[in-house]
Coordinates of C-alpha atoms and ligand atoms in Angstrom, one line a residue:
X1 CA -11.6 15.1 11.9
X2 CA -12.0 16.4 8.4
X3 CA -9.4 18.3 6.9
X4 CA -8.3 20.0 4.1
X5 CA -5.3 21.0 2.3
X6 CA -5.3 25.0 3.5
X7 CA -6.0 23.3 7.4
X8 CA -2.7 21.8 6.5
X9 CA -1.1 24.4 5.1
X10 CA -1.5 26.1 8.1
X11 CA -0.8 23.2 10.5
X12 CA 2.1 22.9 9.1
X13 CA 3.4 26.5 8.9
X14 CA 2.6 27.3 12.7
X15 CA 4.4 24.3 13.8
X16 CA 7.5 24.0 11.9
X17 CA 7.0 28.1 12.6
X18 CA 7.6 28.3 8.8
X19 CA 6.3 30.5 5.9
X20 CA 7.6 27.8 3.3
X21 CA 5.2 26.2 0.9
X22 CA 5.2 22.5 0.6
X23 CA 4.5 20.0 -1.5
X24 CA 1.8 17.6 -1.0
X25 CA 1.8 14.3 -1.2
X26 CA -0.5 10.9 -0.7
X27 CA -0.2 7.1 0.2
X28 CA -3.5 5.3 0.7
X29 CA -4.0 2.3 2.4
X30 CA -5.2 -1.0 1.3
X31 CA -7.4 -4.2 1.7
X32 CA -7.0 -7.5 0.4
X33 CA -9.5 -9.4 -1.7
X34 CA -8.0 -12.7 -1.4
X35 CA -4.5 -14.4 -1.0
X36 CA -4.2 -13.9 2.6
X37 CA -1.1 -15.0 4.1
X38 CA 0.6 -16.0 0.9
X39 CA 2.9 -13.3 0.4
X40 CA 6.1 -14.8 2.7
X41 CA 5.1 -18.1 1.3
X42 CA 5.8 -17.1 -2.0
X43 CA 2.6 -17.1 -3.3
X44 CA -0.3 -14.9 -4.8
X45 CA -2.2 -12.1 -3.6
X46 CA -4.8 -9.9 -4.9
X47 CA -4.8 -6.4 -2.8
X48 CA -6.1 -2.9 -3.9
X49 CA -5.2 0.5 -2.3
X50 CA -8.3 2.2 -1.3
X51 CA -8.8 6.0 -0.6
X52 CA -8.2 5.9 3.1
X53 CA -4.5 6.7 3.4
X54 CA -2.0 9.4 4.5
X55 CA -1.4 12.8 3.4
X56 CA 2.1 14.5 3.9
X57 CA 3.0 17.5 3.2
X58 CA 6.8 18.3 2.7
X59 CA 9.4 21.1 2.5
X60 CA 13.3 20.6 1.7
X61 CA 15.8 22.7 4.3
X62 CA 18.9 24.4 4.0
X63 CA 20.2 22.4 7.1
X64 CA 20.5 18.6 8.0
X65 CA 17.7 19.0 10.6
X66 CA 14.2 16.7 10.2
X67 CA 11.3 17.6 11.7
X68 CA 8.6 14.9 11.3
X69 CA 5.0 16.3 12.9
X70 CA 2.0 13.5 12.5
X71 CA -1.3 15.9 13.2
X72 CA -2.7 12.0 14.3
X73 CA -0.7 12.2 17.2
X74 CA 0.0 15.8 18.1
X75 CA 0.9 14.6 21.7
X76 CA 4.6 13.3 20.4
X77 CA 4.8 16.9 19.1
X78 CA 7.5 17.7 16.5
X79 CA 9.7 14.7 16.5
X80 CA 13.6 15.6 15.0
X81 CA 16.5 14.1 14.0
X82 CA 19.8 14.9 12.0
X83 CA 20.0 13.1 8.4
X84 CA 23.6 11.9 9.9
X85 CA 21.8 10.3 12.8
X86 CA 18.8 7.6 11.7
X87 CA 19.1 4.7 13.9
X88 CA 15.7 3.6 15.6
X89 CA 15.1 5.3 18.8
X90 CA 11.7 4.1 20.5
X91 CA 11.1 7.4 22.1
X92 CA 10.8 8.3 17.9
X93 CA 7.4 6.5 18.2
X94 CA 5.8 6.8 14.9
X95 CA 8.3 9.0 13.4
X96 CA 10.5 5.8 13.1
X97 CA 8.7 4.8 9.5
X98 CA 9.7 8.2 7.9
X99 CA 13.4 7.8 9.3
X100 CA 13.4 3.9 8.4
X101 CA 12.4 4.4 4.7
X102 CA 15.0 7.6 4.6
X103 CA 17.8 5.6 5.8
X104 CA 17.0 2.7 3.8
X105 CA 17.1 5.1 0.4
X106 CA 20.4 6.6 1.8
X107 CA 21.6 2.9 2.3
X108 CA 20.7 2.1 -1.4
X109 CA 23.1 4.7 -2.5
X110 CA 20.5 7.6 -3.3
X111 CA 21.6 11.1 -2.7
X112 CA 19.6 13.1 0.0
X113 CA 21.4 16.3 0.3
X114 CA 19.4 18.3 2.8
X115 CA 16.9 17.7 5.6
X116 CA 12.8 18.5 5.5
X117 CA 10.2 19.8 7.3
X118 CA 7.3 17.0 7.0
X119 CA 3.8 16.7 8.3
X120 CA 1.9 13.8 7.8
X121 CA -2.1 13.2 8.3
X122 CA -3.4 9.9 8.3
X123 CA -7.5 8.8 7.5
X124 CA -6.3 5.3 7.7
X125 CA -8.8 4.3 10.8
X126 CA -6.2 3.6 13.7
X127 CA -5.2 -0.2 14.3
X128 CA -7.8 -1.3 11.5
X129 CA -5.1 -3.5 9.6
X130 CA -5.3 -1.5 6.8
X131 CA -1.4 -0.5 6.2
X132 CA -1.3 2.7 7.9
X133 CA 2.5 1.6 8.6
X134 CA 2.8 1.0 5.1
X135 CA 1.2 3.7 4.0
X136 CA 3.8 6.4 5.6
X137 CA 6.8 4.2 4.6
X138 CA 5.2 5.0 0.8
X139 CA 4.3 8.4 1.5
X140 CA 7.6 9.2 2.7
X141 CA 9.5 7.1 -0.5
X142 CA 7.8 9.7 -2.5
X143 CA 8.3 12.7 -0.7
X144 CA 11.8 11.5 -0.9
X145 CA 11.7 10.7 -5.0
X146 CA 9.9 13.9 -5.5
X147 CA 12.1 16.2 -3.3
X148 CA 15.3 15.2 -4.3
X149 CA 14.8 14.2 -7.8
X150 CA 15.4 10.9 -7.8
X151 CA 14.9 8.4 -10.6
X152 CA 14.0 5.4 -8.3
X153 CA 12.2 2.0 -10.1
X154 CA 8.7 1.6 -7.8
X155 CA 9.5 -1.5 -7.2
X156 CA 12.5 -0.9 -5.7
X157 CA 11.0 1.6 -3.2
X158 CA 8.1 -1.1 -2.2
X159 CA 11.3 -3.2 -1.4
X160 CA 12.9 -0.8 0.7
X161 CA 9.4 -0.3 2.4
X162 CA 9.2 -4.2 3.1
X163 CA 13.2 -3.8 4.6
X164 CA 12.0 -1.1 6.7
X165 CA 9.3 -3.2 8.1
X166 CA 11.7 -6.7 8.4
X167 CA 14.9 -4.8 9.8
X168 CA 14.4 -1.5 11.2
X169 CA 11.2 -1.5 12.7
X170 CA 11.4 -5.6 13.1
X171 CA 7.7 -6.5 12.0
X172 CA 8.7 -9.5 10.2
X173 CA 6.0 -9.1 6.8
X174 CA 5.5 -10.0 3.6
X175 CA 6.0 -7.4 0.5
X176 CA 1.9 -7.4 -0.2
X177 CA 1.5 -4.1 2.1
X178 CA 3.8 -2.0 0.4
X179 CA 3.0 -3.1 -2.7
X180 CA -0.3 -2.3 -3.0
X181 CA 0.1 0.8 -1.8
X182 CA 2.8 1.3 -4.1
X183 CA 1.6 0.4 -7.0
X184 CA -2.2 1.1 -6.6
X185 CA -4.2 1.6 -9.9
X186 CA -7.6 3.6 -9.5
X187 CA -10.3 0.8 -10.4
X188 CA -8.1 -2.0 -10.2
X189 CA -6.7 -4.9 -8.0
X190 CA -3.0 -5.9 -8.4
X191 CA -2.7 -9.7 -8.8
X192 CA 0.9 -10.3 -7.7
X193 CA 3.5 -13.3 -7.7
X194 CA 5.5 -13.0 -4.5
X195 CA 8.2 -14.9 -5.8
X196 CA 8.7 -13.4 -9.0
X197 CA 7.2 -9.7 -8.3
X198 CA 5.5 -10.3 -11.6
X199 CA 1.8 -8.5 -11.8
X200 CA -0.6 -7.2 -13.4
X201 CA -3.9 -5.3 -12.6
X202 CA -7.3 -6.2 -12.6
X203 CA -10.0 -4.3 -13.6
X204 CA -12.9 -4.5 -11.0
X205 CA -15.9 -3.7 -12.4
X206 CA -18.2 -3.7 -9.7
X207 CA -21.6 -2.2 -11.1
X208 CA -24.5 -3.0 -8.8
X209 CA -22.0 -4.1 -5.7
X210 CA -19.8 -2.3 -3.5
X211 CA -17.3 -3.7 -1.2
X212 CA -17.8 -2.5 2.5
X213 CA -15.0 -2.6 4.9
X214 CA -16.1 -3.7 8.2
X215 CA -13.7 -2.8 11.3
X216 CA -13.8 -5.2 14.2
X217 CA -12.7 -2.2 16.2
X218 CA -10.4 -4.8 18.4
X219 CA -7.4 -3.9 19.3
X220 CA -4.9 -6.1 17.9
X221 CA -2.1 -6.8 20.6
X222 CA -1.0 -9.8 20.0
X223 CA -0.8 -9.5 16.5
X224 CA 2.9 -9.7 15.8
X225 CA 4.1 -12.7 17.9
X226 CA 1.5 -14.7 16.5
X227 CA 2.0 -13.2 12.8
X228 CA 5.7 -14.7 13.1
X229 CA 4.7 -18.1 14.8
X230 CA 2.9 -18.3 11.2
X231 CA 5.8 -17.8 9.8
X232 CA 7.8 -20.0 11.0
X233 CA 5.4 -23.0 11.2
X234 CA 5.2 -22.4 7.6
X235 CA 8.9 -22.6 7.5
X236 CA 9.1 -25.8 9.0
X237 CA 6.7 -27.5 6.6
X238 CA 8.9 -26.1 3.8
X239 CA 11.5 -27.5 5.1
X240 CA 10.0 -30.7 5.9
X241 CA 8.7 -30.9 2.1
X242 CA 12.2 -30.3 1.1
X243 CA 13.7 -33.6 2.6
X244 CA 11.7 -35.1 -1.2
X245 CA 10.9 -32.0 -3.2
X246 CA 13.0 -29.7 -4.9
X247 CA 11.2 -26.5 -4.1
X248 CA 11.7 -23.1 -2.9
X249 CA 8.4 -21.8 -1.6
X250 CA 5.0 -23.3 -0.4
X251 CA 4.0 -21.4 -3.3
X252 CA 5.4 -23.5 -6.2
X253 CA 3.5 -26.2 -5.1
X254 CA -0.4 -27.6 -6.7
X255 CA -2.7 -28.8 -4.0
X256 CA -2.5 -32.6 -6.0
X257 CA 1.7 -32.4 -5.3
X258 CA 0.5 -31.1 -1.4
X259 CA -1.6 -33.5 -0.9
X260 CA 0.3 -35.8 -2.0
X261 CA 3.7 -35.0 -0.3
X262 CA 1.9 -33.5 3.1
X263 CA 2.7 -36.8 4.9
X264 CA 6.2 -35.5 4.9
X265 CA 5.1 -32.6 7.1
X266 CA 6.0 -34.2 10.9
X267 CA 3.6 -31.6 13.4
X268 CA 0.1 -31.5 12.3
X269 CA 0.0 -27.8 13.0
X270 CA 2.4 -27.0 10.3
X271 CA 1.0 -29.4 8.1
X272 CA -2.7 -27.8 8.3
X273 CA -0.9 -23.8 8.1
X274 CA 1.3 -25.1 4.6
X275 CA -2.0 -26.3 3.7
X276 CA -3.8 -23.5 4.4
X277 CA -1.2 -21.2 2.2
X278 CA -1.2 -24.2 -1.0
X279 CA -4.6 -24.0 -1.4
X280 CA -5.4 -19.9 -0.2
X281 CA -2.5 -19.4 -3.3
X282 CA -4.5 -21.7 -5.6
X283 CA -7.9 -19.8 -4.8
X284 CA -6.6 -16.6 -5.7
X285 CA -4.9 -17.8 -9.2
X286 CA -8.7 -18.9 -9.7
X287 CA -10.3 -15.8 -8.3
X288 CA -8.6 -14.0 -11.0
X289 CA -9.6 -16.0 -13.7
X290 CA -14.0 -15.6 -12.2
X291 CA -13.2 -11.6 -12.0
X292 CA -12.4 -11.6 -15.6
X293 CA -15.2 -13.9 -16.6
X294 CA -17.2 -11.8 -14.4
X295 CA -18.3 -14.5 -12.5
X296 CA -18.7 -12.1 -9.2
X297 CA -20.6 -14.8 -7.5
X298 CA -18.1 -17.5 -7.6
X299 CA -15.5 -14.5 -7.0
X300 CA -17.3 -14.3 -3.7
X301 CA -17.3 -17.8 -3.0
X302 CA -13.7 -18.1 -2.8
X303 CA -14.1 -15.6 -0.6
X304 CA -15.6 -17.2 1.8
X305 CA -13.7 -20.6 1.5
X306 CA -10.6 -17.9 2.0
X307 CA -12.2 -17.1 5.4
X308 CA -13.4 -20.7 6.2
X309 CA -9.2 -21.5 5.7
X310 CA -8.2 -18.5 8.0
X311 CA -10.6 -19.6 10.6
X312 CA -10.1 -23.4 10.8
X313 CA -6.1 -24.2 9.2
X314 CA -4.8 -20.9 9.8
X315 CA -6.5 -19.9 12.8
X316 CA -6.1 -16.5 12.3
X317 CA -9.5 -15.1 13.0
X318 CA -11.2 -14.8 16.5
X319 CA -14.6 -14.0 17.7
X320 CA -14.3 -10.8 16.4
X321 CA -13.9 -11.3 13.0
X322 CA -16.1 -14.7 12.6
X323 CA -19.8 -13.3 14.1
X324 CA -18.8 -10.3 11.3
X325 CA -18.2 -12.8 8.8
X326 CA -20.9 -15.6 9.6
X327 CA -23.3 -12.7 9.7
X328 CA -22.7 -10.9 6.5
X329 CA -23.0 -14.5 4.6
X330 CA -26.6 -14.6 6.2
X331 CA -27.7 -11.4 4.5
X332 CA -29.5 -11.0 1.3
X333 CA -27.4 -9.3 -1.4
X334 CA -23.8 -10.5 -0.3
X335 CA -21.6 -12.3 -2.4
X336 CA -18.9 -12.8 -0.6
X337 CA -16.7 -12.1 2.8
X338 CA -13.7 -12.3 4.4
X339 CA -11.2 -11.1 7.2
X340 CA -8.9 -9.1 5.3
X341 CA -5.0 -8.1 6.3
X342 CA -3.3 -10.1 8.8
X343 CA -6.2 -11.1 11.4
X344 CA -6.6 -11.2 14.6
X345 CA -8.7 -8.8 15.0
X346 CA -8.9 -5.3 12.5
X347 CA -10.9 -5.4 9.6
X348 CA -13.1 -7.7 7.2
X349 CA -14.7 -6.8 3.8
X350 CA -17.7 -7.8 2.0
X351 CA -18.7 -7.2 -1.9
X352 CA -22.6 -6.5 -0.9
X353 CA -25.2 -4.9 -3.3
X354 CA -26.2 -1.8 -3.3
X355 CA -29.3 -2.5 -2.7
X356 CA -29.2 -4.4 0.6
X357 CA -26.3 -2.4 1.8
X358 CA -27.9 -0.4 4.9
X359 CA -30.1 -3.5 5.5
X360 CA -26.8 -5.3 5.9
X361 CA -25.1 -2.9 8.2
X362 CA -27.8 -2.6 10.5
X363 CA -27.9 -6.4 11.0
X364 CA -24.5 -7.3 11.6
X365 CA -24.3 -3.8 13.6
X366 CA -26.9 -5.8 16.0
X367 CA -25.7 -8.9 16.4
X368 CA -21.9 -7.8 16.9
X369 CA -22.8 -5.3 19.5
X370 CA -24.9 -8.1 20.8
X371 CA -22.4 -11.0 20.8
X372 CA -19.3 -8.9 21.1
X373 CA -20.2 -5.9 23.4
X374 CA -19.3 -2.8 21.3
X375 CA -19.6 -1.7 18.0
X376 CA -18.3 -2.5 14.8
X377 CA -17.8 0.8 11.7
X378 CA -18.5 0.2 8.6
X379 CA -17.2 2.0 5.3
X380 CA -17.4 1.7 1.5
X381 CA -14.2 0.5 -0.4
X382 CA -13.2 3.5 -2.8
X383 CA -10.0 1.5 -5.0
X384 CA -7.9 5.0 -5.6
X385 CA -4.5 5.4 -7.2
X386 CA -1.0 4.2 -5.3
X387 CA 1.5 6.5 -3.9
X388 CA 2.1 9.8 -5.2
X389 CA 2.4 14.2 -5.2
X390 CA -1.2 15.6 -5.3
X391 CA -2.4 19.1 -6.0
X392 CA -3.0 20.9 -3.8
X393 CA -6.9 21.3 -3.2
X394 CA -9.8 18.9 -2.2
X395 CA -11.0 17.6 1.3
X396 CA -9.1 14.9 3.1
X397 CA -11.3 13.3 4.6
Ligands
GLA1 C1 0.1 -8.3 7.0 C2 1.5 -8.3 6.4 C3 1.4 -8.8 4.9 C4 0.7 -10.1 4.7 C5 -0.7 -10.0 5.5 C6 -1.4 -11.4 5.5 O1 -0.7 -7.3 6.3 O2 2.0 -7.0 6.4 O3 2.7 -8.9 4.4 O4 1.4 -11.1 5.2 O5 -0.5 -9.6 6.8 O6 -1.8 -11.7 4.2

């Protein structure tokens, strides 16, 4: 479904039965490169938003009224609420991110004086793991920033995307989502400090690679119970830890103080996930430091030892995602490759060579239909620019 801003224009001025013109706006998605798992743990990641993403287009009212219209799922039709009335309603489906982040900014003490008209399109391919969530929580914080000219510290809007997620919708994630989304640099990765919020970008200077995003295509239903079961194992091997250390986060800790402290961790399950997020925060401080000395190759190799972690300590990967994985680190021309996002299914990403690229895809295309019994897509990593008003013109893919 391609489309493009006038398809929009129009979209949006036969169903909100409108001749106003609005502004657009766009929040891409993302993928992670390594430092999966890490954020809540109070570690590092290393994410970049990629061109996939939503596009919203958005017109103030003279009334209260909001009428949120998602061209994604044109079955819910318009979905509408008063700005005096923003408390979660499941038959809101979807429409519950834009009226999360709007309440949250109201919450925060920001002055939204009237309602909107606002359509949102997402390319974000459904289910994938890459942030579509995220991605209209950030679209919508700056629909709302632009809009209502509001002088509102990025950071601070990636937080209230994160509160959205932990207390309105009740997904209980980490702050890497809507940060990378937020704060997307074309080019670049964001290497980020989940304790501290400290960051700072990353130039990736892929010349003769590119990285290809590889989409499972399995649906990911169990994906949130088992995301907070994560959670709290790692909780309890904190808190074990804590009984000799003085520490705050998994994060704080070297894999020589882990290893030599882990006999203080009483279930082996919890000891091998704490283990799992020590060392996955230590291979992304050191993925860092081969991307600058453009050491791509051992860049990939933390790459897979990431995936190797997920798969055996973690056990967040599946069928799905290991034949993608063990498959694209049999090919000629691939450096690295992971399961990126949460797991359990969506997507994983390789940094493959130009060269080999379609030879790659048409291999692991066999064997996962072979193994798995359906197909897996494949498309090429574009890192774009974080969340922000666009012009009006282009194709939206
Ligand atoms: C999901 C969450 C993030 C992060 C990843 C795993 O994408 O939203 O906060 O925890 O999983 O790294």
């Amino acid at each position: 479904m391609e489309q493009t801003p006038a398809s929009l224009l129009k979209e949006f001025q036969t169903i909100f039965n409108s001749d106003d013109t609005p502004r657009y706006f766009f929040a891409p998605g993302r993928i992670n490169l390594i430092g999966e798992h890490t954020d809540y743990n109070g570690g590092h990641v290393f994410p970049a938003s990629i061109s996939f993403g939503t596009y919203a287009l958005a017109a103030k009212r003279n009334d209260n009224k909001l009428r949120f219209y998602s061209v994604n799922f044109p079955e819910k039709g318009v979905i509408e609420c008063d700005l005096s009335n923003l408390d979660f309603k499941d038959q809101d489906n979807w429409a519950n991110y834009p009226k999360g982040m709007i309440r949250a900014f109201l919450q925060d003490g920001f002055s939204i004086t009237t309602g909107a008209d606002i359509l949102y399109y997402g390319n974000i391919p459904n289910g994938a793991g890459l942030s579509s969530s995220a991605s209209i929580e950030m679209a919508t914080g700056v629909i709302l920033e632009n809009l209502f000219n509001l002088t509102i510290d990025r950071v601070r809007m990636v937080q209230l995307g994160q509160k959205v997620e932990n207390e309105y919708i009740g997904v209980n994630s980490g702050i890497m989502d809507q940060f990378a989304i937020g704060k997307g640099k074309k080019g670049h990765a964001i290497l980020l400090d989940c304790q501290s919020l400290e960051y700072r970008y990353a130039p990736l200077d892929l010349e003769n690679q590119v990285i290809i995003i590889i989409n499972t295509n399995k649906r990911r239903e169990l994906a949130g119970s088992k995301y907070n079961e994560r959670r709290s194992e790692c909780e309890r091997a904190l808190g074990d830890l804590q009984s000799e250390l003085s520490i705050t986060s998994l994060g704080e800790l070297s894999i020589e103080q882990f290893e030599e402290h882990k006999h203080l961790i009483k279930n082996s399950t919890d000891m091998i996930r704490a283990k799992h997020a020590v060392y996955e925060n230590q291979r992304t401080l050191a993925a860092l430091e081969k991307l600058k000395e453009n050491k791509l190759d051992d860049f990939g190799k933390l790459m897979n030892e990431s995936h190797l972690s997920l798969q055996h300590d973690y056990e967040v990967t599946g069928i799905e995602l290991d034949t993608i994985v063990e498959t694209a680190w049999q090919q000629e021309g691939v450096l690295g490759a992971r399961m990126t996002g949460a797991g359990f299914g969506g997507c994983a990403i390789a940094i493959v060579e130009k060269d080999h690229v379609d030879s790659f895809k048409q291999n692991i295309h066999d064997v996962y239909l072979n193994k798995i019994g359906y197909e897996p897509t494949f498309y090429v990593a574009t890192i774009g620019d974080g969340a922000k008003e666009i012009e009006n013109e282009g194709v939206f893919k």
